[in-house]
Amino acid sequence: MKLNIIELIVLELQVDKKKVRYVEHHQSHAASAFYNSNYSNATILTIDGVGEEETLTLSVGKKNNIEKIKKFKFPYSLGLFYSTITSFLGFEINEGEYKVMGLAAYGKPIYRKKV
């Protein structure tokens, strides 16, 4: 028997199926940024390695609505390129990207030509 993600959540957490809603990976990133901001209107750009198939989305947030207007799918991924840089710098892929992001402000572009 093959279960979808909603059915797994309902079984595991024993919650009413009507209270569970599937949200796409990039949609959840966009929502967490927009709905927690102080803006009632915004352009929302999400960039990630891969979420389902999408790697980058461009959306518009207006009041309580987010509308996706453009998306890029795997293998076109700026996020996977970022993971390559993470590996090049000696950090573990899918674990060290936040370290690279945090350290970037302190760096100097001495490896620009090698990259």
mmCIF file of N, CA, C and O in Angstrom, residues 5-71:
data_model
loop_
_atom_site.group_PDB
_atom_site.id
_atom_site.type_symbol
_atom_site.label_atom_id
_atom_site.label_comp_id
_atom_site.label_asym_id
_atom_site.label_seq_id
_atom_site.Cartn_x
_atom_site.Cartn_y
_atom_site.Cartn_z
ATOM 1 N N ILE A 5 1.876 11.866 1.249
ATOM 2 C CA ILE A 5 2.377 12.567 2.429
ATOM 3 C C ILE A 5 1.258 12.947 3.391
ATOM 4 O O ILE A 5 1.420 12.852 4.606
ATOM 5 N N ILE A 6 0.119 13.336 2.872
ATOM 6 C CA ILE A 6 -1.020 13.707 3.731
ATOM 7 C C ILE A 6 -1.472 12.502 4.548
ATOM 8 O O ILE A 6 -1.689 12.602 5.753
ATOM 9 N N GLU A 7 -1.605 11.341 3.900
ATOM 10 C CA GLU A 7 -2.035 10.128 4.596
ATOM 11 C C GLU A 7 -1.026 9.713 5.663
ATOM 12 O O GLU A 7 -1.403 9.264 6.741
ATOM 13 N N LEU A 8 0.263 9.874 5.367
ATOM 14 C CA LEU A 8 1.293 9.549 6.362
ATOM 15 C C LEU A 8 1.196 10.455 7.582
ATOM 16 O O LEU A 8 1.319 9.990 8.726
ATOM 17 N N ILE A 9 0.984 11.740 7.355
ATOM 18 C CA ILE A 9 0.854 12.681 8.470
ATOM 19 C C ILE A 9 -0.367 12.346 9.320
ATOM 20 O O ILE A 9 -0.299 12.327 10.555
ATOM 21 N N VAL A 10 -1.492 12.060 8.659
ATOM 22 C CA VAL A 10 -2.723 11.725 9.375
ATOM 23 C C VAL A 10 -2.515 10.478 10.232
ATOM 24 O O VAL A 10 -2.904 10.439 11.405
ATOM 25 N N LEU A 11 -1.868 9.458 9.663
ATOM 26 C CA LEU A 11 -1.632 8.224 10.407
ATOM 27 C C LEU A 11 -0.657 8.441 11.560
ATOM 28 O O LEU A 11 -0.886 7.985 12.683
ATOM 29 N N GLU A 12 0.447 9.119 11.294
ATOM 30 C CA GLU A 12 1.488 9.298 12.304
ATOM 31 C C GLU A 12 1.047 10.206 13.445
ATOM 32 O O GLU A 12 1.269 9.908 14.612
ATOM 33 N N LEU A 13 0.434 11.320 13.105
ATOM 34 C CA LEU A 13 0.052 12.293 14.127
ATOM 35 C C LEU A 13 -1.374 12.117 14.636
ATOM 36 O O LEU A 13 -1.782 12.767 15.584
ATOM 37 N N GLN A 14 -2.117 11.242 13.975
ATOM 38 C CA GLN A 14 -3.504 10.957 14.339
ATOM 39 C C GLN A 14 -4.329 12.244 14.411
ATOM 40 O O GLN A 14 -4.953 12.550 15.418
ATOM 41 N N VAL A 15 -4.286 12.999 13.325
ATOM 42 C CA VAL A 15 -5.065 14.236 13.221
ATOM 43 C C VAL A 15 -6.132 14.070 12.151
ATOM 44 O O VAL A 15 -6.048 13.197 11.295
ATOM 45 N N ASP A 16 -7.102 14.936 12.192
ATOM 46 C CA ASP A 16 -8.182 14.942 11.210
ATOM 47 C C ASP A 16 -7.610 15.334 9.846
ATOM 48 O O ASP A 16 -6.932 16.353 9.720
ATOM 49 N N LYS A 17 -7.893 14.535 8.839
ATOM 50 C CA LYS A 17 -7.372 14.782 7.489
ATOM 51 C C LYS A 17 -7.765 16.162 6.972
ATOM 52 O O LYS A 17 -7.029 16.780 6.208
ATOM 53 N N LYS A 18 -8.887 16.681 7.386
ATOM 54 C CA LYS A 18 -9.350 17.995 6.946
ATOM 55 C C LYS A 18 -8.457 19.122 7.462
ATOM 56 O O LYS A 18 -8.481 20.224 6.935
ATOM 57 N N LYS A 19 -7.669 18.846 8.502
ATOM 58 C CA LYS A 19 -6.803 19.871 9.095
ATOM 59 C C LYS A 19 -5.390 19.854 8.519
ATOM 60 O O LYS A 19 -4.555 20.660 8.903
ATOM 61 N N VAL A 20 -5.121 18.936 7.586
ATOM 62 C CA VAL A 20 -3.786 18.811 6.998
ATOM 63 C C VAL A 20 -3.818 19.278 5.557
ATOM 64 O O VAL A 20 -4.691 18.877 4.790
ATOM 65 N N ARG A 21 -2.871 20.109 5.198
ATOM 66 C CA ARG A 21 -2.810 20.628 3.831
ATOM 67 C C ARG A 21 -1.376 20.536 3.328
ATOM 68 O O ARG A 21 -0.437 20.922 4.030
ATOM 69 N N TYR A 22 -1.213 20.041 2.127
ATOM 70 C CA TYR A 22 0.099 19.949 1.504
ATOM 71 C C TYR A 22 0.482 21.312 0.930
ATOM 72 O O TYR A 22 -0.320 21.957 0.256
ATOM 73 N N VAL A 23 1.693 21.759 1.217
ATOM 74 C CA VAL A 23 2.206 23.021 0.684
ATOM 75 C C VAL A 23 3.521 22.717 -0.023
ATOM 76 O O VAL A 23 4.399 22.058 0.548
ATOM 77 N N GLU A 24 3.670 23.205 -1.251
ATOM 78 C CA GLU A 24 4.898 22.989 -2.008
ATOM 79 C C GLU A 24 6.090 23.618 -1.283
ATOM 80 O O GLU A 24 5.956 24.613 -0.573
ATOM 81 N N HIS A 25 7.256 23.042 -1.517
ATOM 82 C CA HIS A 25 8.498 23.458 -0.866
ATOM 83 C C HIS A 25 8.766 24.957 -1.018
ATOM 84 O O HIS A 25 8.933 25.673 -0.035
ATOM 85 N N HIS A 26 8.794 25.448 -2.242
ATOM 86 C CA HIS A 26 9.094 26.862 -2.474
ATOM 87 C C HIS A 26 7.947 27.764 -2.023
ATOM 88 O O HIS A 26 8.187 28.896 -1.589
ATOM 89 N N GLN A 27 6.728 27.257 -2.097
ATOM 90 C CA GLN A 27 5.585 28.029 -1.615
ATOM 91 C C GLN A 27 5.711 28.252 -0.105
ATOM 92 O O GLN A 27 5.400 29.324 0.399
ATOM 93 N N SER A 28 6.196 27.233 0.605
ATOM 94 C CA SER A 28 6.356 27.392 2.052
ATOM 95 C C SER A 28 7.458 28.401 2.378
ATOM 96 O O SER A 28 7.327 29.196 3.314
ATOM 97 N N HIS A 29 8.547 28.402 1.590
ATOM 98 C CA HIS A 29 9.594 29.417 1.782
ATOM 99 C C HIS A 29 9.031 30.820 1.531
ATOM 100 O O HIS A 29 9.271 31.746 2.309
ATOM 101 N N ALA A 30 8.296 30.966 0.433
ATOM 102 C CA ALA A 30 7.723 32.270 0.088
ATOM 103 C C ALA A 30 6.750 32.739 1.167
ATOM 104 O O ALA A 30 6.780 33.905 1.576
ATOM 105 N N ALA A 31 5.916 31.844 1.641
ATOM 106 C CA ALA A 31 4.924 32.197 2.658
ATOM 107 C C ALA A 31 5.598 32.594 3.971
ATOM 108 O O ALA A 31 5.200 33.583 4.596
ATOM 109 N N SER A 32 6.613 31.848 4.385
ATOM 110 C CA SER A 32 7.264 32.175 5.658
ATOM 111 C C SER A 32 7.956 33.528 5.594
ATOM 112 O O SER A 32 8.004 34.257 6.580
ATOM 113 N N ALA A 33 8.483 33.890 4.428
ATOM 114 C CA ALA A 33 9.126 35.199 4.283
ATOM 115 C C ALA A 33 8.089 36.316 4.200
ATOM 116 O O ALA A 33 8.185 37.324 4.912
ATOM 117 N N PHE A 34 7.090 36.142 3.356
ATOM 118 C CA PHE A 34 6.115 37.210 3.117
ATOM 119 C C PHE A 34 5.195 37.444 4.313
ATOM 120 O O PHE A 34 5.023 38.571 4.762
ATOM 121 N N TYR A 35 4.604 36.369 4.833
ATOM 122 C CA TYR A 35 3.626 36.542 5.902
ATOM 123 C C TYR A 35 4.258 36.985 7.219
ATOM 124 O O TYR A 35 3.563 37.485 8.097
ATOM 125 N N ASN A 36 5.554 36.805 7.378
ATOM 126 C CA ASN A 36 6.243 37.279 8.575
ATOM 127 C C ASN A 36 6.892 38.645 8.389
ATOM 128 O O ASN A 36 7.517 39.165 9.296
ATOM 129 N N SER A 37 6.746 39.206 7.202
ATOM 130 C CA SER A 37 7.304 40.539 6.943
ATOM 131 C C SER A 37 6.277 41.606 7.330
ATOM 132 O O SER A 37 5.143 41.296 7.673
ATOM 133 N N ASN A 38 6.689 42.843 7.241
ATOM 134 C CA ASN A 38 5.767 43.946 7.500
ATOM 135 C C ASN A 38 5.170 44.508 6.222
ATOM 136 O O ASN A 38 4.581 45.577 6.233
ATOM 137 N N TYR A 39 5.343 43.780 5.116
ATOM 138 C CA TYR A 39 4.885 44.275 3.824
ATOM 139 C C TYR A 39 3.523 43.703 3.466
ATOM 140 O O TYR A 39 3.252 42.523 3.687
ATOM 141 N N SER A 40 2.675 44.542 2.865
ATOM 142 C CA SER A 40 1.389 44.045 2.376
ATOM 143 C C SER A 40 1.488 43.672 0.898
ATOM 144 O O SER A 40 0.656 42.933 0.388
ATOM 145 N N ASN A 41 2.531 44.173 0.215
ATOM 146 C CA ASN A 41 2.809 43.827 -1.178
ATOM 147 C C ASN A 41 4.306 43.602 -1.317
ATOM 148 O O ASN A 41 5.092 44.390 -0.787
ATOM 149 N N ALA A 42 4.695 42.551 -2.035
ATOM 150 C CA ALA A 42 6.124 42.276 -2.191
ATOM 151 C C ALA A 42 6.374 41.347 -3.374
ATOM 152 O O ALA A 42 5.513 40.556 -3.752
ATOM 153 N N THR A 43 7.564 41.468 -3.933
ATOM 154 C CA THR A 43 8.067 40.486 -4.891
ATOM 155 C C THR A 43 8.861 39.479 -4.076
ATOM 156 O O THR A 43 9.677 39.849 -3.247
ATOM 157 N N ILE A 44 8.617 38.193 -4.315
ATOM 158 C CA ILE A 44 9.225 37.131 -3.503
ATOM 159 C C ILE A 44 10.048 36.217 -4.400
ATOM 160 O O ILE A 44 9.523 35.628 -5.342
ATOM 161 N N LEU A 45 11.326 36.106 -4.106
ATOM 162 C CA LEU A 45 12.229 35.238 -4.860
ATOM 163 C C LEU A 45 12.704 34.125 -3.939
ATOM 164 O O LEU A 45 13.241 34.389 -2.861
ATOM 165 N N THR A 46 12.476 32.880 -4.332
ATOM 166 C CA THR A 46 12.997 31.749 -3.573
ATOM 167 C C THR A 46 14.018 31.017 -4.438
ATOM 168 O O THR A 46 13.782 30.781 -5.623
ATOM 169 N N ILE A 47 15.153 30.704 -3.844
ATOM 170 C CA ILE A 47 16.221 29.995 -4.546
ATOM 171 C C ILE A 47 16.672 28.863 -3.637
ATOM 172 O O ILE A 47 17.002 29.090 -2.475
ATOM 173 N N ASP A 48 16.678 27.655 -4.160
ATOM 174 C CA ASP A 48 17.030 26.490 -3.367
ATOM 175 C C ASP A 48 17.675 25.461 -4.282
ATOM 176 O O ASP A 48 17.632 25.603 -5.495
ATOM 177 N N GLY A 49 18.232 24.414 -3.695
ATOM 178 C CA GLY A 49 18.791 23.333 -4.502
ATOM 179 C C GLY A 49 17.702 22.723 -5.361
ATOM 180 O O GLY A 49 17.644 22.924 -6.561
ATOM 181 N N VAL A 50 16.798 21.991 -4.720
ATOM 182 C CA VAL A 50 15.638 21.411 -5.390
ATOM 183 C C VAL A 50 14.549 21.241 -4.341
ATOM 184 O O VAL A 50 14.807 20.766 -3.249
ATOM 185 N N GLY A 51 13.335 21.642 -4.665
ATOM 186 C CA GLY A 51 12.173 21.384 -3.836
ATOM 187 C C GLY A 51 11.130 20.806 -4.763
ATOM 188 O O GLY A 51 10.703 21.484 -5.683
ATOM 189 N N GLU A 52 10.733 19.560 -4.573
ATOM 190 C CA GLU A 52 9.983 18.815 -5.578
ATOM 191 C C GLU A 52 10.786 18.895 -6.883
ATOM 192 O O GLU A 52 11.863 18.323 -6.942
ATOM 193 N N GLU A 53 10.335 19.643 -7.853
ATOM 194 C CA GLU A 53 11.102 19.817 -9.100
ATOM 195 C C GLU A 53 11.644 21.228 -9.238
ATOM 196 O O GLU A 53 12.576 21.470 -9.987
ATOM 197 N N GLU A 54 11.042 22.172 -8.547
ATOM 198 C CA GLU A 54 11.416 23.573 -8.708
ATOM 199 C C GLU A 54 12.715 23.904 -7.981
ATOM 200 O O GLU A 54 12.992 23.364 -6.919
ATOM 201 N N THR A 55 13.469 24.810 -8.579
ATOM 202 C CA THR A 55 14.731 25.249 -7.987
ATOM 203 C C THR A 55 14.733 26.744 -7.699
ATOM 204 O O THR A 55 15.504 27.213 -6.878
ATOM 205 N N LEU A 56 13.878 27.482 -8.379
ATOM 206 C CA LEU A 56 13.764 28.930 -8.200
ATOM 207 C C LEU A 56 12.336 29.326 -8.544
ATOM 208 O O LEU A 56 11.782 28.830 -9.518
ATOM 209 N N THR A 57 11.754 30.180 -7.718
ATOM 210 C CA THR A 57 10.431 30.710 -8.034
ATOM 211 C C THR A 57 10.418 32.216 -7.825
ATOM 212 O O THR A 57 11.123 32.752 -6.975
ATOM 213 N N LEU A 58 9.604 32.871 -8.618
ATOM 214 C CA LEU A 58 9.359 34.294 -8.479
ATOM 215 C C LEU A 58 7.851 34.449 -8.265
ATOM 216 O O LEU A 58 7.056 33.962 -9.069
ATOM 217 N N SER A 59 7.499 35.081 -7.171
ATOM 218 C CA SER A 59 6.081 35.237 -6.822
ATOM 219 C C SER A 59 5.798 36.683 -6.452
ATOM 220 O O SER A 59 6.708 37.459 -6.178
ATOM 221 N N VAL A 60 4.516 37.007 -6.422
ATOM 222 C CA VAL A 60 4.067 38.322 -5.989
ATOM 223 C C VAL A 60 3.125 38.108 -4.811
ATOM 224 O O VAL A 60 2.173 37.332 -4.893
ATOM 225 N N GLY A 61 3.431 38.785 -3.714
ATOM 226 C CA GLY A 61 2.567 38.738 -2.550
ATOM 227 C C GLY A 61 1.738 39.996 -2.466
ATOM 228 O O GLY A 61 2.279 41.100 -2.550
ATOM 229 N N LYS A 62 0.424 39.832 -2.338
ATOM 230 C CA LYS A 62 -0.507 40.958 -2.179
ATOM 231 C C LYS A 62 -1.488 40.613 -1.074
ATOM 232 O O LYS A 62 -2.241 39.656 -1.206
ATOM 233 N N LYS A 63 -1.437 41.378 -0.023
ATOM 234 C CA LYS A 63 -2.290 41.188 1.158
ATOM 235 C C LYS A 63 -2.166 39.764 1.667
ATOM 236 O O LYS A 63 -1.139 39.377 2.170
ATOM 237 N N ASN A 64 -3.182 38.937 1.515
ATOM 238 C CA ASN A 64 -3.140 37.557 2.017
ATOM 239 C C ASN A 64 -2.989 36.526 0.917
ATOM 240 O O ASN A 64 -3.368 35.376 1.086
ATOM 241 N N ASN A 65 -2.431 36.926 -0.223
ATOM 242 C CA ASN A 65 -2.328 36.021 -1.365
ATOM 243 C C ASN A 65 -0.916 36.045 -1.944
ATOM 244 O O ASN A 65 -0.301 37.096 -2.044
ATOM 245 N N ILE A 66 -0.426 34.882 -2.315
ATOM 246 C CA ILE A 66 0.857 34.762 -3.007
ATOM 247 C C ILE A 66 0.595 34.082 -4.343
ATOM 248 O O ILE A 66 0.034 32.986 -4.387
ATOM 249 N N GLU A 67 1.009 34.746 -5.416
ATOM 250 C CA GLU A 67 0.836 34.193 -6.758
ATOM 251 C C GLU A 67 2.208 33.951 -7.388
ATOM 252 O O GLU A 67 3.008 34.864 -7.524
ATOM 253 N N LYS A 68 2.459 32.699 -7.752
ATOM 254 C CA LYS A 68 3.709 32.354 -8.422
ATOM 255 C C LYS A 68 3.613 32.792 -9.877
ATOM 256 O O LYS A 68 2.658 32.454 -10.574
ATOM 257 N N ILE A 69 4.612 33.560 -10.340
ATOM 258 C CA ILE A 69 4.552 34.047 -11.719
ATOM 259 C C ILE A 69 5.632 33.447 -12.615
ATOM 260 O O ILE A 69 5.516 33.476 -13.834
ATOM 261 N N LYS A 70 6.675 32.868 -12.022
ATOM 262 C CA LYS A 70 7.739 32.243 -12.826
ATOM 263 C C LYS A 70 8.410 31.171 -11.983
ATOM 264 O O LYS A 70 8.544 31.312 -10.772
ATOM 265 N N LYS A 71 8.821 30.082 -12.645
ATOM 266 C CA LYS A 71 9.534 29.025 -11.930
ATOM 267 C C LYS A 71 10.569 28.396 -12.845
ATOM 268 O O LYS A 71 10.425 28.382 -14.071
#
